[in-house]
Amino acid sequence: MEFKIVGGSIVTMSEIGIVRDGCIIVEDGEIIDVGSRDIASRYPGYDKIDASGCVAIPGLINCHHHIAMGLLRGYADDLALSEWLEKWVWPFESKLTGYDIYVGALLTAVESILSGCTTVNTMYHYAPDYSEAKAIMDSGMRGVVGHVCFSWRREDDLKLTDHLYREWHGKDGRIRVSIDPHACYTVDPSYMVELHNLCLELNDKNHESPVTFHTHLAETEDEPVKVKKAFGVETGKSVVSYMENLGVLDEYTVAAHCVYVSEDDISILAKRRVKVVHCPVSNLKLSSGIAPIPAMLKRGVKVTIGTDSVCSHNRSDMFETMKFTALIHKGVCRDPTVMPAFSVLKAATISAAEALMWDKLGAIKPGYYADIAILDFRKPHLMPLYDEYSHIIYAARGSDVRYVLIDGKLVVDEGRITTVDVEWLLEEAVKARDSVLDRIHS
Ligand SMILES: [Zn+2]
């Protein structure tokens, strides 16, 4: 498909800066030209999207999620992390079929796309028949998908990870696979090293589409105690130094949370080029704490953001997460100059693309993938306009998204998703919930 997006502001997140009353030309999945409205006349016959009064941004990239948990939204709230996981989430998940995983993942994918997110990094139990990967594919989204690994099912995990990689890595140019140890307290040291070696081996074979290493790290204060209890090993100073000593922290590592990190830990994260995913809403809701993000950025750590699952967020809306990211550190640091709007949008676009090692994503510029979200600014809460970054971070909502292109395809048109029958999906979500609850109570 060929499109010309005409009018409105283009927030390119590249050296081009912001183009006002601009035009974006899309051809065969790529952006081929960006400029003023005048360039539109050079492309007769291209389908026109009228973006007058709108603002185009690179599609947002959500770097930590468990999209299949769509069915658990609102199932268990206001609980401590261990009780939440052990008494509620894990028993519910043990009753999920592959199809339930697919429906939950599709629900989150559709919700994400409708609020301007075009790429997601997600970790969940992989089922060969239905999976998060299939949901991402069917929704039209782009994603990095991993099978979550635990020590107690090592052999099955390795088989499923291998199946996931062979079936899905590189598929349609929209799906990539990652290696996903759940956390250092659920994956024993030798298995952690084995999984990291697997990641390195796959990257040795395949340079075009890197395989990342996605895990939870230092989410709660008690992780050193949990490692000791589970595997009888001392982590030493911290779980970050423990992982460093295991040799599993490097540029492939995408570490969600990193709330409990010391100055020394921040040095390690910077030195090893670990990508940190800040999930402020999830950390607040589960009362885990607040990650020292401004200190990390100051020391050169690559920081991105994620919603985490809708069981701990409870919306897969990156606009909400971006606003929390901008506000929370101002309050903690008592400094309104930290986390300015541009830096937060950067974390959700270009830094996120770098974190997932996915080239040609995260900016609107020629040669990049046509992953674009267009927000309608003709609304009372977005008027008048002085600064696009300010409105995007502090005033806009996911529901302001009017058009979304992913890989050059129009997946949201006039606020409606074009790839999935939403009415059918909502009915399937209710049916899946009921059948899981029946299985839990029978
Ligand atoms: Zn998580």
Short mmCIF file of C-alpha atoms and ligand atoms in Angstrom, two decimals, residues 64 66 216 256-257 308, ligand 1:
data_model
loop_
_atom_site.label_atom_id
_atom_site.label_comp_id
_atom_site.label_asym_id
_atom_site.label_seq_id
_atom_site.Cartn_x
_atom_site.Cartn_y
_atom_site.Cartn_z
CA HIS A 64 7.91 -4.95 29.11
CA HIS A 66 2.88 -10.09 29.34
CA HIS A 216 12.83 -9.31 35.54
CA ALA A 256 12.49 -5.03 33.58
CA HIS A 257 12.09 -2.90 36.72
CA ASP A 308 3.88 -4.53 32.44
ZN ZN B 1 6.66 -8.47 34.28
#
